[in-house]
Tab-separated table of C-alpha atoms in Angstrom:
chain	number	residue	atom	x	y	z
A	1	MET	CA	12.172	-15.640	1.261
A	2	GLY	CA	9.707	-16.054	4.113
A	3	TRP	CA	6.940	-18.498	4.071
A	4	ASN	CA	3.379	-16.992	4.657
A	5	PRO	CA	0.847	-19.921	4.881
A	6	ASN	CA	-2.093	-17.661	5.710
A	7	GLY	CA	-1.460	-14.962	3.187
A	8	THR	CA	-2.224	-12.339	5.917
A	9	GLU	CA	1.048	-10.496	5.918
A	10	PRO	CA	3.317	-9.546	2.992
A	11	ILE	CA	6.196	-11.931	2.263
A	12	MET	CA	9.454	-10.392	3.470
A	13	LEU	CA	12.822	-11.249	1.789
A	14	THR	CA	15.756	-11.788	4.134
A	15	PHE	CA	19.039	-10.244	2.979
A	16	ASP	CA	22.575	-11.296	3.934
A	17	PRO	CA	24.161	-8.178	5.512
A	18	ALA	CA	27.610	-9.331	4.531
A	19	GLY	CA	26.921	-8.333	0.770
A	20	LEU	CA	25.395	-4.920	1.810
A	21	THR	CA	27.124	-1.535	2.373
A	22	ILE	CA	26.683	0.362	5.648
A	23	THR	CA	24.227	2.731	3.879
A	24	GLN	CA	22.210	0.030	2.548
A	25	ARG	CA	22.049	-1.841	5.971
A	26	ASP	CA	20.978	1.646	7.512
A	27	GLY	CA	18.310	2.101	4.959
A	28	ASP	CA	19.875	5.228	3.517
A	29	ALA	CA	20.427	3.495	0.054
A	30	CYS	CA	18.501	0.917	-2.060
A	31	VAL	CA	19.430	-2.541	-1.151
A	32	VAL	CA	19.428	-3.363	-4.914
A	33	CYS	CA	21.051	-0.425	-6.912
A	34	HIS	CA	22.552	1.548	-4.210
A	35	LYS	CA	20.618	4.706	-5.229
A	36	LYS	CA	20.665	7.202	-2.362
A	37	TRP	CA	18.522	9.898	-3.790
A	38	PRO	CA	15.432	9.997	-3.550
A	39	ARG	CA	15.896	7.951	-0.321
A	40	PRO	CA	14.472	4.524	-0.719
A	41	ARG	CA	11.124	4.349	1.301
A	42	ILE	CA	9.565	0.862	0.209
A	43	LYS	CA	10.417	-1.824	2.763
A	44	VAL	CA	11.306	-4.894	0.729
A	45	GLY	CA	12.765	-7.195	3.432
A	46	VAL	CA	14.736	-7.572	6.530
A	47	LEU	CA	18.084	-8.557	7.636
A	48	PRO	CA	18.540	-11.580	9.992
A	49	ASP	CA	18.257	-9.374	13.185
A	50	ASN	CA	14.854	-8.031	11.673
A	51	THR	CA	16.295	-4.676	10.750
A	52	PRO	CA	14.337	-3.506	7.734
A	53	VAL	CA	15.817	-2.872	4.332
A	54	HIS	CA	14.441	-0.525	1.791
A	55	ALA	CA	14.380	-0.264	-2.162
A	56	CYS	CA	13.758	2.419	-4.616
A	57	ASP	CA	10.484	2.208	-6.541
A	58	ASP	CA	11.822	0.453	-9.618
A	59	CYS	CA	13.844	-2.018	-7.615
A	60	ALA	CA	10.981	-2.765	-5.165
A	61	GLU	CA	8.639	-3.511	-8.215
A	62	ALA	CA	11.149	-5.878	-9.558
A	63	LEU	CA	11.554	-7.762	-6.347
A	64	MET	CA	7.685	-8.362	-5.602
A	65	PRO	CA	6.222	-11.586	-6.689
A	66	MET	CA	3.657	-11.482	-9.608
A	67	PRO	CA	0.132	-11.683	-8.504
A	68	ASP	CA	-1.436	-15.137	-9.029
A	69	ASN	CA	-4.273	-13.656	-11.184
A	70	VAL	CA	-2.275	-12.162	-13.983
A	71	PRO	CA	-3.009	-13.896	-17.234
A	72	LEU	CA	-0.068	-15.138	-19.172
A	73	PRO	CA	0.256	-14.127	-22.781
A	74	ARG	CA	-1.270	-16.480	-25.297
A	75	ARG	CA	0.755	-18.429	-27.653
A	76	SER	CA	-0.701	-18.246	-31.143
A	77	ARG	CA	0.430	-19.217	-34.709
A	78	ALA	CA	0.115	-16.862	-37.686
A	79	LEU	CA	-2.465	-17.981	-40.073
A	80	SER	CA	-1.173	-18.472	-43.604
């Protein structure tokens, strides 16, 4: 994963092309689940040569980090 000290650019993941199929490397299939239709359109990272890789909507959402301002669930005890 890239490091972004200024927070001005989205952090891009770097994927190892050795574990990807040709269609995933070409952007014609989701880099995570291999889904080809509808064609993945969300850029989620790059290969080491800066070629972009794409993911379907569901996988892209799972790859993105949680925002810092999302409150965590509270722990509570049931009253007896």
